[in-house]
CSV table of N, CA and C in Angstrom, one decimal:
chain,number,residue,atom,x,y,z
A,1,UNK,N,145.1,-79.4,48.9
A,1,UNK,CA,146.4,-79.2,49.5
A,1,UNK,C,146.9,-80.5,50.1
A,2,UNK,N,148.2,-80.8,50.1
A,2,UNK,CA,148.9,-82.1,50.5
A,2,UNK,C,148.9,-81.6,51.8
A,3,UNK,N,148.8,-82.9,52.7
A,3,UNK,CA,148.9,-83.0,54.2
A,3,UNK,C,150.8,-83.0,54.4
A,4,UNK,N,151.0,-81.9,55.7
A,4,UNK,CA,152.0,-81.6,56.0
A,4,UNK,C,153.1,-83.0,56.3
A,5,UNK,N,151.8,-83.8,56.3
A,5,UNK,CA,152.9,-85.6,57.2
A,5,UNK,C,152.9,-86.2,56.7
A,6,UNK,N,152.1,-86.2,55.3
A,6,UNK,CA,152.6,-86.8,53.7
A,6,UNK,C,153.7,-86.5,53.1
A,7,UNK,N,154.4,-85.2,53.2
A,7,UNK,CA,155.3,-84.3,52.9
A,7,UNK,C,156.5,-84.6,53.9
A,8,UNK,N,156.7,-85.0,55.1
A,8,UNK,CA,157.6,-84.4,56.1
A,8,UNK,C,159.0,-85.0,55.7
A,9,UNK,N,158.9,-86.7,55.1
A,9,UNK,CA,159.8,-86.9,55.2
A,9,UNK,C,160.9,-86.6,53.9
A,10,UNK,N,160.0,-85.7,53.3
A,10,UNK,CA,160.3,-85.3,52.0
A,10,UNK,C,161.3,-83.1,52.1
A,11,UNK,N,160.7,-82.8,52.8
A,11,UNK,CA,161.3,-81.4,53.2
A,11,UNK,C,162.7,-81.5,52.9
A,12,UNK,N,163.6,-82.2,53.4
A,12,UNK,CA,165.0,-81.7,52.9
A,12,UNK,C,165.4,-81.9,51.5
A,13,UNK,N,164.7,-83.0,50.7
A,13,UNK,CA,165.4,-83.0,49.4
A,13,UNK,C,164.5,-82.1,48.9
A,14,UNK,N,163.1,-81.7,49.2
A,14,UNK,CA,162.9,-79.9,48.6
A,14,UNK,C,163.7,-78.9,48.5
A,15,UNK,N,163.8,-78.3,49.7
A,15,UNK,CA,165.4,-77.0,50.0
A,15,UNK,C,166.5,-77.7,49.0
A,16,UNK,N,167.2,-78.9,49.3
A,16,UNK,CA,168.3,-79.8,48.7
A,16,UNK,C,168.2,-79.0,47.2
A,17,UNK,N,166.6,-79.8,46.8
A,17,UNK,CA,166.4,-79.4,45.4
A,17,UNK,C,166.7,-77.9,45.2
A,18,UNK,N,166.1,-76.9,45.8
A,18,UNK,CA,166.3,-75.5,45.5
A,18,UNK,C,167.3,-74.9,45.3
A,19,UNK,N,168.1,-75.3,46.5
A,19,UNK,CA,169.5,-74.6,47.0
A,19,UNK,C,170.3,-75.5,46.0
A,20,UNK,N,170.6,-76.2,45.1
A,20,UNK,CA,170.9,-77.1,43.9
A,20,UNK,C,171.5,-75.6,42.9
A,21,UNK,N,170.0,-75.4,42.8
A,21,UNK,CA,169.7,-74.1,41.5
A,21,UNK,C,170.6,-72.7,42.0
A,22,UNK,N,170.6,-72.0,42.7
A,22,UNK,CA,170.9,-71.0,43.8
A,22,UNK,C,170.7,-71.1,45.2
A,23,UNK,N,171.9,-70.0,45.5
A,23,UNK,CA,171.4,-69.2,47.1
A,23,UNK,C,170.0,-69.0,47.0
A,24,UNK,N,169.7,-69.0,48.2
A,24,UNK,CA,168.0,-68.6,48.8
A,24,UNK,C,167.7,-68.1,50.0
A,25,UNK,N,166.9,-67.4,50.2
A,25,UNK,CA,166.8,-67.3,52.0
A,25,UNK,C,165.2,-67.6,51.6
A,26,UNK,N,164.9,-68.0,53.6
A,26,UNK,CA,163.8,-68.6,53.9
A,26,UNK,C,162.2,-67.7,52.7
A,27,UNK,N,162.1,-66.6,53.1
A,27,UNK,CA,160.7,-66.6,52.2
A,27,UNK,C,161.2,-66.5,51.2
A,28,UNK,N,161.6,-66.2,50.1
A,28,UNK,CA,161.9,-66.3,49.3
A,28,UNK,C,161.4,-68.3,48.3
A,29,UNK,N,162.6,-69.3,49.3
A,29,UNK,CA,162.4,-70.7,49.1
A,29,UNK,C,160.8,-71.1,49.5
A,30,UNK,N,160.3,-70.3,50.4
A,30,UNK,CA,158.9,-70.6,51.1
A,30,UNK,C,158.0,-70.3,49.7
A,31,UNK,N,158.1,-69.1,48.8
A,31,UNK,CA,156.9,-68.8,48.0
A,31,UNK,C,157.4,-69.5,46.5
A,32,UNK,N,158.9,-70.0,46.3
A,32,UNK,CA,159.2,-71.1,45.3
A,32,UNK,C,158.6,-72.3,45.8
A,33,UNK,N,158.3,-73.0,47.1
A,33,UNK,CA,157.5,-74.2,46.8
A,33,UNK,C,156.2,-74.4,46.8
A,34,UNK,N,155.9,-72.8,47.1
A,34,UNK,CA,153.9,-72.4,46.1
A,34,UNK,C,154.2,-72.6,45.5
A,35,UNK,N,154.9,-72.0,44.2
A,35,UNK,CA,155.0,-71.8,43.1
A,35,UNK,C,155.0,-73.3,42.2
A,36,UNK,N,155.8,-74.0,42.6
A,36,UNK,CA,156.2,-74.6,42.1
A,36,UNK,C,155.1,-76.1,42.2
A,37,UNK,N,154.9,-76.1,43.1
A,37,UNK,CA,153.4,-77.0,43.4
A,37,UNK,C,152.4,-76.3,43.5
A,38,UNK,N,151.6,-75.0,43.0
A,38,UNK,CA,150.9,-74.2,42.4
A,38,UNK,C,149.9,-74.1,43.4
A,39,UNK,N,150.6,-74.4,45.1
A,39,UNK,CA,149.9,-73.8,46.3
A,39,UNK,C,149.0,-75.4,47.0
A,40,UNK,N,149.5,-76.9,46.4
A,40,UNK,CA,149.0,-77.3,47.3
A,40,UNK,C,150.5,-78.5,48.2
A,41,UNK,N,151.5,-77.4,48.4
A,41,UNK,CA,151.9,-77.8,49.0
A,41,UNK,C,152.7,-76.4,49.9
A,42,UNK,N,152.1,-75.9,51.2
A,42,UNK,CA,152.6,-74.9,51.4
A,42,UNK,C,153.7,-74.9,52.7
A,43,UNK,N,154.9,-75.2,52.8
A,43,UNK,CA,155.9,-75.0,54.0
A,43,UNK,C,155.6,-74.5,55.3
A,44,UNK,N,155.4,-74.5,56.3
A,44,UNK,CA,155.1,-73.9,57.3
A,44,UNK,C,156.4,-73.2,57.6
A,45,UNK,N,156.4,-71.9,58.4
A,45,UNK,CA,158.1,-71.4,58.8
A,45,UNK,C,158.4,-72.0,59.7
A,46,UNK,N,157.8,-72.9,60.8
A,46,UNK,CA,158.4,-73.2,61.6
A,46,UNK,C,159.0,-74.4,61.2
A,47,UNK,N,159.0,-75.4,60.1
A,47,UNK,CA,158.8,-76.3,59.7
A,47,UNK,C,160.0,-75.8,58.8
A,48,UNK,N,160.2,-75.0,57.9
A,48,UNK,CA,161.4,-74.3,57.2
A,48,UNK,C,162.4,-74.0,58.1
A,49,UNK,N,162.2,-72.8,59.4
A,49,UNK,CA,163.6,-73.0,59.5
A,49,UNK,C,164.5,-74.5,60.7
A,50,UNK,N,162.8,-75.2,61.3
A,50,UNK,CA,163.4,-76.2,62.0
A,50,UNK,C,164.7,-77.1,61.1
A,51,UNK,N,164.1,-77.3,59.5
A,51,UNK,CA,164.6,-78.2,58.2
A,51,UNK,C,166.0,-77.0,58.2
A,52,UNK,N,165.7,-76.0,58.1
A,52,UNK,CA,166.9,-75.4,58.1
A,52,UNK,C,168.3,-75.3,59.1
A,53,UNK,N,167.8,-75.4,60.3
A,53,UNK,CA,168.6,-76.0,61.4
A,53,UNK,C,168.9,-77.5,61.4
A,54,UNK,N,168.2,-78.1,61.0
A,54,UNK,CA,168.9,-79.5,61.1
A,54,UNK,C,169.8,-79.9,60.0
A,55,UNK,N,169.5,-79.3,58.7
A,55,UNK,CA,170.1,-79.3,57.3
A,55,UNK,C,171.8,-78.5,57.7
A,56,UNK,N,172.0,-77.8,58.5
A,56,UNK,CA,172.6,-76.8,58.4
A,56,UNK,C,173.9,-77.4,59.8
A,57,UNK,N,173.5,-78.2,61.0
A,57,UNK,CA,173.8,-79.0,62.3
A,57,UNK,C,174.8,-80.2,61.2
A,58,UNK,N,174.1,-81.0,60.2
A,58,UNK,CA,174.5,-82.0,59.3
A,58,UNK,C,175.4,-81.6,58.2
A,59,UNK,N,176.1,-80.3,58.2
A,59,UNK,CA,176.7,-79.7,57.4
A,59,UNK,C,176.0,-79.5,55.9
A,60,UNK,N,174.6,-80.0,55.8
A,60,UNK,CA,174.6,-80.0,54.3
A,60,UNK,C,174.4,-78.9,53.5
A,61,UNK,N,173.9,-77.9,54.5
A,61,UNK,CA,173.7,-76.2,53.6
A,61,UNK,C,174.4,-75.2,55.1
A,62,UNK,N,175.0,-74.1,54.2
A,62,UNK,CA,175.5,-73.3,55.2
A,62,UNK,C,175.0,-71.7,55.3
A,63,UNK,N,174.7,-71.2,56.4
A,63,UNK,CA,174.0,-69.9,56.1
A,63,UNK,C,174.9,-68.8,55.9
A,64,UNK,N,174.3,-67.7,55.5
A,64,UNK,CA,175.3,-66.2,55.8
A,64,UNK,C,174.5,-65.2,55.3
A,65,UNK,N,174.8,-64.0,55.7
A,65,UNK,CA,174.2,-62.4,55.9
A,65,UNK,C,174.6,-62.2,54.8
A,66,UNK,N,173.6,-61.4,54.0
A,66,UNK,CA,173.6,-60.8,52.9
A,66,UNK,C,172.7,-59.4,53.2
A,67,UNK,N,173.9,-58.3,52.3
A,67,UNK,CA,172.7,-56.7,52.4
A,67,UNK,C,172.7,-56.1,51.3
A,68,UNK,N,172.0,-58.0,50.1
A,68,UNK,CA,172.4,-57.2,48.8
A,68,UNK,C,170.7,-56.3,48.9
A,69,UNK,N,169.9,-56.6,49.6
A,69,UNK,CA,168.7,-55.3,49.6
A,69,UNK,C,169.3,-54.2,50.2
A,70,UNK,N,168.5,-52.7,50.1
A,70,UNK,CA,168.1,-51.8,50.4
A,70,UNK,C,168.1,-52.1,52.2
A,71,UNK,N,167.1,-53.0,52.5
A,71,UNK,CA,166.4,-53.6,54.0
A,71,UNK,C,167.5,-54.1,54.8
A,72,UNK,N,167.0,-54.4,55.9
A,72,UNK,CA,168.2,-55.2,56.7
A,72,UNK,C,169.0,-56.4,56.3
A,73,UNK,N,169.8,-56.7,56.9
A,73,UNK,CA,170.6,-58.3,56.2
A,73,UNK,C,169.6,-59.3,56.5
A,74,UNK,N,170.1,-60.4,55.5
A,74,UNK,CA,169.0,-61.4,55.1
A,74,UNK,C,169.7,-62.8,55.6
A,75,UNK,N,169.2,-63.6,56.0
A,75,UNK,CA,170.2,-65.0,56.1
A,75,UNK,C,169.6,-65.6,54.8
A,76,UNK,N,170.9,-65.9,54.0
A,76,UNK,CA,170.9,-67.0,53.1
A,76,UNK,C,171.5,-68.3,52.8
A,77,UNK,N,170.8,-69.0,52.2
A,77,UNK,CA,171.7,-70.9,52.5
A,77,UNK,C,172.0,-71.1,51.6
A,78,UNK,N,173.4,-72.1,51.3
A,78,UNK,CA,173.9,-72.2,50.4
A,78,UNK,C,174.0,-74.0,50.4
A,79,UNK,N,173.7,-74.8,49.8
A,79,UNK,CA,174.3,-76.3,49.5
A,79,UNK,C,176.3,-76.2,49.8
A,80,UNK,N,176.3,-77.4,50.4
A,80,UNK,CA,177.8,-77.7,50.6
A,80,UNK,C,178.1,-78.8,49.5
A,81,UNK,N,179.4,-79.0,49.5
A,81,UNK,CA,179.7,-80.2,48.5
A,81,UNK,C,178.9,-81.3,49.2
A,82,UNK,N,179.0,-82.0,50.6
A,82,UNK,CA,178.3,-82.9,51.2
A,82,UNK,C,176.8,-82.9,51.1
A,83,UNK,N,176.1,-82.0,51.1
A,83,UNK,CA,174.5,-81.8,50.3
A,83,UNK,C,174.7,-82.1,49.6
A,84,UNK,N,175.2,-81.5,48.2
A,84,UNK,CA,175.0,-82.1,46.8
A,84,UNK,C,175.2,-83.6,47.1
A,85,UNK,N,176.0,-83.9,47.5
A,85,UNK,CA,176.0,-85.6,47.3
A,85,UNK,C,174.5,-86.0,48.1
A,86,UNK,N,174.5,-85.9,49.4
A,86,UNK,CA,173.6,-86.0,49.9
A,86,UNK,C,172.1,-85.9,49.3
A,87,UNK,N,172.0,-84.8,48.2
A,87,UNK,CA,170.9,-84.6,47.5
A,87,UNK,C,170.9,-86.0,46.4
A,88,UNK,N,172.0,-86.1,45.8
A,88,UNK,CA,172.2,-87.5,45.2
A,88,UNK,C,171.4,-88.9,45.5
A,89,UNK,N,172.2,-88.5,46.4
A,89,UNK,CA,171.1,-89.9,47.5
A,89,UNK,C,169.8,-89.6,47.6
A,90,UNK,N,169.5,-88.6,47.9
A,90,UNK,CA,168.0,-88.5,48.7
A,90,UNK,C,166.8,-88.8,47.1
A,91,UNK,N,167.5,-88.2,46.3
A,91,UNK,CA,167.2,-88.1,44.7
A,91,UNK,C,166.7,-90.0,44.2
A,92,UNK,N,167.6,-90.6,44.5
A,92,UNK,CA,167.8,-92.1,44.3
A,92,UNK,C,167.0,-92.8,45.2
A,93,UNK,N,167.2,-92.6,46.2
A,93,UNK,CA,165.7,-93.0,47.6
A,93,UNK,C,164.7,-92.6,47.1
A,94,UNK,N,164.4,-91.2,47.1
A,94,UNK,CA,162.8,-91.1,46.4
A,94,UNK,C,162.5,-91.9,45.3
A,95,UNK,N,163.3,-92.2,44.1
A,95,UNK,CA,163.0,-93.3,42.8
A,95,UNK,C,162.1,-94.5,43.6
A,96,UNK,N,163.4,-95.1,44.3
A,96,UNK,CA,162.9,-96.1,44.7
A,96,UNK,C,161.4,-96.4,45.3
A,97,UNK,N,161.3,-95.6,46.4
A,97,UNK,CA,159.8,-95.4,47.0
A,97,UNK,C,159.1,-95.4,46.0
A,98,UNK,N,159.3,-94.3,45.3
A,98,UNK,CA,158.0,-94.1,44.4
A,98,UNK,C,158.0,-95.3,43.3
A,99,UNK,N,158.9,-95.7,42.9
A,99,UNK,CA,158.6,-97.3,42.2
A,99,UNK,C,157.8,-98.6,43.4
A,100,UNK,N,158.4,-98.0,44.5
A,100,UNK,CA,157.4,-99.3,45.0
A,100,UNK,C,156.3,-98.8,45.5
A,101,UNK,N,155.3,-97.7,45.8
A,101,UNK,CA,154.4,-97.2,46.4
A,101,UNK,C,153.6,-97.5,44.8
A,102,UNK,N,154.3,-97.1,43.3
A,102,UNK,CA,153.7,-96.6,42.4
A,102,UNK,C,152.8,-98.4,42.5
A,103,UNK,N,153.8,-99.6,42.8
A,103,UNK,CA,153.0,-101.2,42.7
A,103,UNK,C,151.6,-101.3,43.6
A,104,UNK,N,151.9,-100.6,44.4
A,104,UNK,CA,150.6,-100.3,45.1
A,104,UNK,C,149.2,-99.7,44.8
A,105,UNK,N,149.7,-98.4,44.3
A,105,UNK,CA,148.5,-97.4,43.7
A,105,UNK,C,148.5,-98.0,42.4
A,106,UNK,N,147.1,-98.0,41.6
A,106,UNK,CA,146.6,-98.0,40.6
A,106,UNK,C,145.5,-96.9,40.4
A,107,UNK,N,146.1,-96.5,39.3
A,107,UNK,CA,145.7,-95.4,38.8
A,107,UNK,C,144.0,-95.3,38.1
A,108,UNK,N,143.2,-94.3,38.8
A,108,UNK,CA,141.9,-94.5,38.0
A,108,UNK,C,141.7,-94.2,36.9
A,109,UNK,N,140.7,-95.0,36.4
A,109,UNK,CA,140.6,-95.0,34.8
A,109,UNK,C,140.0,-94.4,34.5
C-alpha cells in the first residue's frame, strides 16, 4: 500500500482526474481509486471530503443533490471550466516532478 504522505500532494489532480471523465460523488470516486490502483492506494473519507472542500472553496469542482437513486439525495461534484484548466496544470507539474525524481531513482535490474 502507498503511504498516505507519499500521496497527499497528489489528491487533487486524482478527483481532477476523475471528475475529467464524469460526475461522481464521494464513495463512489473512493472505490474508482481502489480500483484503479488495484487497492494500494486507498483515500481516506476524511481526506476525500477535506480535498473536496478545498477543491470546491477554489472554485475548481462544484457540488449538487442528486435523487437519481431509489435512496436519499447524493452530493455530487462536477469539474468547473477553471479545474479543467487547473487539471492542465497540475497534469504538466506532475511531468516535470516525475522527470526529475525519475534522475534520481534508478531502477533495479
Amino acid at each position: 500500500m502507498i503511504s498516505s504522505d507519499v500521496m497527499r500532494g497528489f489528491n487533487s489532480l486524482i478527483l481532477l482526474s476523475i471528475l475529467m471523465k464524469e460526475d461522481s460523488y464521494g464513495y463512489q470516486i473512493s472505490n474508482t481509486i481502489k480500483e484503479i490502483t488495484d487497492g494500494k492506494y486507498i483515500m481516506k473519507e476524511t481526506t476525500l471530503y477535506s480535498a473536496f472542500n478545498r477543491l470546491e472553496k477554489s472554485a475548481l469542482i462544484q457540488s449538487y443533490s442528486s435523487t437519481e437513486t431509489n435512496g436519499k439525495p447524493r452530493t455530487y461534484y462536477r469539474i468547473t471550466e477553471l479545474g479543467k484548466k487547473t487539471y492542465g496544470d497540475k497534469v504538466r507539474e506532475w511531468l516535470d516532478t516525475k522527470n526529475v525524481m525519475d534522475r534520481f531513482i534508478e531502477e533495479e535490474s
